[in-house]
CSV table of C-alpha atoms in Angstrom, one decimal:
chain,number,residue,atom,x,y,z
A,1,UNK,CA,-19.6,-6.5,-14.8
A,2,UNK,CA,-21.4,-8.0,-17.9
A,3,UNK,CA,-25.0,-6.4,-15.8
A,4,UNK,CA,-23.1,-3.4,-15.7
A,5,UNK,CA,-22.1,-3.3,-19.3
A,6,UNK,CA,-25.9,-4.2,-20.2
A,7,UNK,CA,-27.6,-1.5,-18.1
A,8,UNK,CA,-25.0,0.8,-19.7
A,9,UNK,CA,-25.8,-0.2,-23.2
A,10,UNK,CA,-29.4,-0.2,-22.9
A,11,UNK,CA,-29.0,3.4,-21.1
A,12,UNK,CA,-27.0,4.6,-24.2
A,13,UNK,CA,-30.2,3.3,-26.3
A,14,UNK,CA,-32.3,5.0,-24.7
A,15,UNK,CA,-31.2,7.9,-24.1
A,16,UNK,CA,-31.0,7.9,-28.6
A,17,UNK,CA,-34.7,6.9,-28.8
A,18,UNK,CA,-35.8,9.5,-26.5
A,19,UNK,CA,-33.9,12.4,-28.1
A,20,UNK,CA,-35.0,10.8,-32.0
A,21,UNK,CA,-38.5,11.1,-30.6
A,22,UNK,CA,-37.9,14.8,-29.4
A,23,UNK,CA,-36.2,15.8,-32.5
A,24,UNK,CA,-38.9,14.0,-34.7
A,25,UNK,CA,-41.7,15.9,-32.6
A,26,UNK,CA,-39.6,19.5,-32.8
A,27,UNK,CA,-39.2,19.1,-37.1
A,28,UNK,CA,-42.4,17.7,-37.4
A,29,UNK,CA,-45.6,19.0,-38.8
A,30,UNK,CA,-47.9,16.7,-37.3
A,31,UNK,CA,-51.8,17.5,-37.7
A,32,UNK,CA,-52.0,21.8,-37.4
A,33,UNK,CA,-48.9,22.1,-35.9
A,34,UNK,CA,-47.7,24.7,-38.0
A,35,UNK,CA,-50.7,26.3,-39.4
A,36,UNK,CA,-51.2,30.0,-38.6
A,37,UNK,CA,-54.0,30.8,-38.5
A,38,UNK,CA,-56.7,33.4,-36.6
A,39,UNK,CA,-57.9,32.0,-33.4
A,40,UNK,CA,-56.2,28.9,-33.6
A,41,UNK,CA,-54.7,29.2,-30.0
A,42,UNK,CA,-58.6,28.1,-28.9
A,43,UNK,CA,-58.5,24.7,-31.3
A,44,UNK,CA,-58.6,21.3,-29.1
A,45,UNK,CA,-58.4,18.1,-31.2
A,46,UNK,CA,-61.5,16.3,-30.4
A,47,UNK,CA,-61.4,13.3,-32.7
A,48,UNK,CA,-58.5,12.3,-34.8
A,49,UNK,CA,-60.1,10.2,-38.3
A,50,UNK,CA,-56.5,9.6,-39.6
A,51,UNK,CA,-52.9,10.0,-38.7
A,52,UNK,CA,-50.3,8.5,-41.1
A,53,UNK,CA,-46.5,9.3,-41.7
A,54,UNK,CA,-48.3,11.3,-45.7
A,55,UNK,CA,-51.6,12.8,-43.8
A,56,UNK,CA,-53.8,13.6,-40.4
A,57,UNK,CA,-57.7,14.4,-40.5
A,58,UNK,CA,-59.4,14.8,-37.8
A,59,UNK,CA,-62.6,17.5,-35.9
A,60,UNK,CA,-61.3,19.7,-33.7
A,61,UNK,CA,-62.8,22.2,-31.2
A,62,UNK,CA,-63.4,25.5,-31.3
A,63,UNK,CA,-65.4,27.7,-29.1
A,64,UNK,CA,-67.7,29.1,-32.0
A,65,UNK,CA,-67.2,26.0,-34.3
A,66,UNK,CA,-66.0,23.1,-35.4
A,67,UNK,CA,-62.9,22.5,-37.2
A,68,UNK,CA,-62.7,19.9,-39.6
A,69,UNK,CA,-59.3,19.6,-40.9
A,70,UNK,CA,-57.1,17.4,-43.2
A,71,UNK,CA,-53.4,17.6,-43.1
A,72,UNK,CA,-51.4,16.1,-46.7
A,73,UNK,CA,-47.6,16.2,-46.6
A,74,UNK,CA,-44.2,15.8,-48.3
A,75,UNK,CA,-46.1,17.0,-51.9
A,76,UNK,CA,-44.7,19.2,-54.3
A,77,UNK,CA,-46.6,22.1,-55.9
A,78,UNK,CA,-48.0,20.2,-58.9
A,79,UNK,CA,-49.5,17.1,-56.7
A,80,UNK,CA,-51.1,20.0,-54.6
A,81,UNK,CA,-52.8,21.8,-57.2
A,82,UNK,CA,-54.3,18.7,-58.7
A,83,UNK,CA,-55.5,17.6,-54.8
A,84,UNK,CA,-57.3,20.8,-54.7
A,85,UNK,CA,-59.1,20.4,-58.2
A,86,UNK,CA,-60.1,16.9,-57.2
A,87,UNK,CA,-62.0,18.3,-53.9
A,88,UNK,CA,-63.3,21.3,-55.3
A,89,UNK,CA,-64.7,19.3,-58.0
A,90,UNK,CA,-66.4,16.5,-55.7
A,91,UNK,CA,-67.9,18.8,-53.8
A,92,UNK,CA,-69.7,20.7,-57.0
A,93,UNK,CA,-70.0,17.7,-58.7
A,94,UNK,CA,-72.6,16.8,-55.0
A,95,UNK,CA,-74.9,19.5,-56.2
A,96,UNK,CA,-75.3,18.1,-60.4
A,97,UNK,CA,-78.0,16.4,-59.4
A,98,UNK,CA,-79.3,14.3,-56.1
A,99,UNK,CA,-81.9,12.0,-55.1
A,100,UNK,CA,-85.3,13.0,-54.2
A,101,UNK,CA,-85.6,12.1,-50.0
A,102,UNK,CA,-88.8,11.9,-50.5
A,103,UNK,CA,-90.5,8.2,-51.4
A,104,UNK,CA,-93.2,8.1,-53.9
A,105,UNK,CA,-91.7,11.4,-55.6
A,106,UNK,CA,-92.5,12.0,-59.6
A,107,UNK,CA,-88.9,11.8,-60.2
A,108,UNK,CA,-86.4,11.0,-58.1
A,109,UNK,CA,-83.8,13.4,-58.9
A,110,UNK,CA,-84.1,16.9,-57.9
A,111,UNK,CA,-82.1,19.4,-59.2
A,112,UNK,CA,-80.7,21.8,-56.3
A,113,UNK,CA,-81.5,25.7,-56.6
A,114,UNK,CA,-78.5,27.9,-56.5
A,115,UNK,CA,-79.4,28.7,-52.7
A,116,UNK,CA,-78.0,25.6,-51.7
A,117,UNK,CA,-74.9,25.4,-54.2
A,118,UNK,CA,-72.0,26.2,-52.6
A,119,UNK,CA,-70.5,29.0,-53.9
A,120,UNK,CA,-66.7,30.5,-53.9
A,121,UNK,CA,-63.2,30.9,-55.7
A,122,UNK,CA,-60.0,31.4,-55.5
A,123,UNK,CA,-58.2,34.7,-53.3
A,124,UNK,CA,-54.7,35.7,-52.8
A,125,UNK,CA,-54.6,36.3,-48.6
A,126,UNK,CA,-52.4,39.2,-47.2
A,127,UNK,CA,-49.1,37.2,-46.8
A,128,UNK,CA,-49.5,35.8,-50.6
A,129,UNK,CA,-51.2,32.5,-49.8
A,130,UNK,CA,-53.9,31.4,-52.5
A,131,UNK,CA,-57.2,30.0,-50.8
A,132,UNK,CA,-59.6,28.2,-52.5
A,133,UNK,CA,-62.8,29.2,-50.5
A,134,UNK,CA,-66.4,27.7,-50.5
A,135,UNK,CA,-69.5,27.8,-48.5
A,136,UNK,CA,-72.2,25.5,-48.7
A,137,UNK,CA,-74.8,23.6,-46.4
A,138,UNK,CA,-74.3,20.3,-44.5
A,139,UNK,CA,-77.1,18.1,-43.2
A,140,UNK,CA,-77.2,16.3,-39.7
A,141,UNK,CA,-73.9,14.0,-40.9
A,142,UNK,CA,-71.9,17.1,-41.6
A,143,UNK,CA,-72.2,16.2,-45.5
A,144,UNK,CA,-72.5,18.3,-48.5
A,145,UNK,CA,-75.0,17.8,-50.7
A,146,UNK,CA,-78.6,18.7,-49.4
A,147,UNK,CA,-80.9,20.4,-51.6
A,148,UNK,CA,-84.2,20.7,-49.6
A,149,UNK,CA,-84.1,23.0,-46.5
A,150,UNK,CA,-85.9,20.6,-43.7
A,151,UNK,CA,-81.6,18.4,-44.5
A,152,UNK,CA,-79.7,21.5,-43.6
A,153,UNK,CA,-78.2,21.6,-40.3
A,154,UNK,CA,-74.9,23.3,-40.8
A,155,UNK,CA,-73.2,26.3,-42.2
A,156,UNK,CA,-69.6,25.3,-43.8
A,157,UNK,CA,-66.5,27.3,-44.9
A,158,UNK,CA,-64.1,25.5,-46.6
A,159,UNK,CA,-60.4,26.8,-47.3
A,160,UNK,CA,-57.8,25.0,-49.5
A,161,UNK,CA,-54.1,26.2,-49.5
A,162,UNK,CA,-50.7,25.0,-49.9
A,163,UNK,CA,-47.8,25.2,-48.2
A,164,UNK,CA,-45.0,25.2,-50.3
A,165,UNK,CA,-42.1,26.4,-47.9
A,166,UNK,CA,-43.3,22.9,-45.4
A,167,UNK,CA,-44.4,21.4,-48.7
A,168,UNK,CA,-47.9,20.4,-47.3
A,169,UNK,CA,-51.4,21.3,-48.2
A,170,UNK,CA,-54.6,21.7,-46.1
A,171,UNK,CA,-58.0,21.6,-46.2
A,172,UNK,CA,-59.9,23.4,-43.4
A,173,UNK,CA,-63.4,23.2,-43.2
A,174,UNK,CA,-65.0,25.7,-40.1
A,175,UNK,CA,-68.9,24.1,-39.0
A,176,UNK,CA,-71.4,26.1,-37.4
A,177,UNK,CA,-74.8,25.3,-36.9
A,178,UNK,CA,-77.7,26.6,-39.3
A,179,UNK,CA,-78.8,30.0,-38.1
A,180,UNK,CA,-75.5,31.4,-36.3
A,181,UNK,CA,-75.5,35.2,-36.6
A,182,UNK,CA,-71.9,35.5,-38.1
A,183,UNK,CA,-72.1,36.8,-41.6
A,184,UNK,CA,-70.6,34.5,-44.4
A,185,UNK,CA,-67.7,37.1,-44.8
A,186,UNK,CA,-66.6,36.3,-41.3
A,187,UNK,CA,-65.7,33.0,-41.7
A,188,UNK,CA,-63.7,34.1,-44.6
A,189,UNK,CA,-61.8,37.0,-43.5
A,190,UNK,CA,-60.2,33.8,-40.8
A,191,UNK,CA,-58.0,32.8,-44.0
A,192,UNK,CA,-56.7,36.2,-44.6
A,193,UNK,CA,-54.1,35.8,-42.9
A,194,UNK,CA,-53.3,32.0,-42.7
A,195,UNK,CA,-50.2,30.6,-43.4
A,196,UNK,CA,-47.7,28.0,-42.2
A,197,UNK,CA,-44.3,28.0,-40.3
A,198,UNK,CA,-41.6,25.8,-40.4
A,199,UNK,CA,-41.1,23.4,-37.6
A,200,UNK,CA,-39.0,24.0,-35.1
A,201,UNK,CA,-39.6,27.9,-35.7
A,202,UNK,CA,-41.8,30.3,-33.6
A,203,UNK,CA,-43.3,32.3,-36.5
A,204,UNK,CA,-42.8,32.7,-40.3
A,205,UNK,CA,-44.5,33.1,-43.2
A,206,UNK,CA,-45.5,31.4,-46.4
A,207,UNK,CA,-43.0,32.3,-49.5
């Protein structure tokens, strides 16, 4: 009887774990689960950096590049604005000045031409989303902040937005490799159109 009573009770308990774990995962926003976004059916999460109950980065795979992606939630509109003024201003504040890579240089600061400054601004996207977008050059670690051609491997477009109806913002950050035929423009028109649903929904927009 007292077995009985047991296997009951610990059958009752898990039967509540389970469904709290499938009700988590259904409201949940975890990583890019609700990002819309162009061609994101094709992403496959290759490497996760990060994954907290407040954020998720990680590089994730896409047939014609990578996907670089950071995931902040539960922040109002205010926190959100200030995250995105603190990124957009490291990654200018890369291209002030940098170190000469080469030893034996006369100085050992060059200052970068405007070739290799990324360059960018703010648009409003056709469902009302504002992106902060930049491109700019990576070298060989996928970092900003080259200034001599022979340290460029990569091609980056950045996008920052917020979600205010999920209360999350987003960094996404497309790598290709130096050279790849796509005009610039192309990696931009991919945020016309992003946006984010609630969880639990099938589609929705941004308000």
């Amino acid at each position: 009887m007292i077995a009985r009573r047991l296997l009951f009770i610990f059958g009752v308990v898990l039967i509540i774990f389970v469904g709290y774990i499938l009700i988590k995962n259904l409201f949940s926003c975890n990583a890019y689960r609700c990002l819309v976004f162009s061609g994101k059916g094709s992403w496959r999460t290759r490497e996760v950096y990060e994954e907290t109950q407040t954020a998720w980065r990680g590089l994730i795979n896409d047939p014609r590049f990578l996907v670089r992606l950071e995931e902040v939630r539960n922040v109002d509109a205010k926190s959100a604005n200030e995250l995105t003024k603190i990124t957009v201003m490291k990654l200018l504040g890369l291209f002030d000045s940098a170190r000469s890579p080469y030893p034996g240089a006369i100085t050992n600061e060059v200052v970068c031409q405007d070739d290799f400054k990324p360059k960018g601004g703010v648009f409003t996207n056709t469902v009302g989303v504002d992106v902060s977008f930049y491109t700019g050059y990576l070298d060989s670690r996928m970092q900003y902040g080259s200034c001599v051609e022979d340290q460029v491997a990569y091609h980056g477009s950045l996008g920052i937005f917020y979600c205010p109806n999920i209360r999350e913002w987003y960094e996404v950050e497309l790598i290709a490799p130096k050279g790849k035929t796509e005009p610039s423009d192309w990696y931009k028109s991919l945020f016309y159109t992003v946006h984010c649903r609630n969880p639990g929904i099938s589609s929705g927009l941004t308000f």
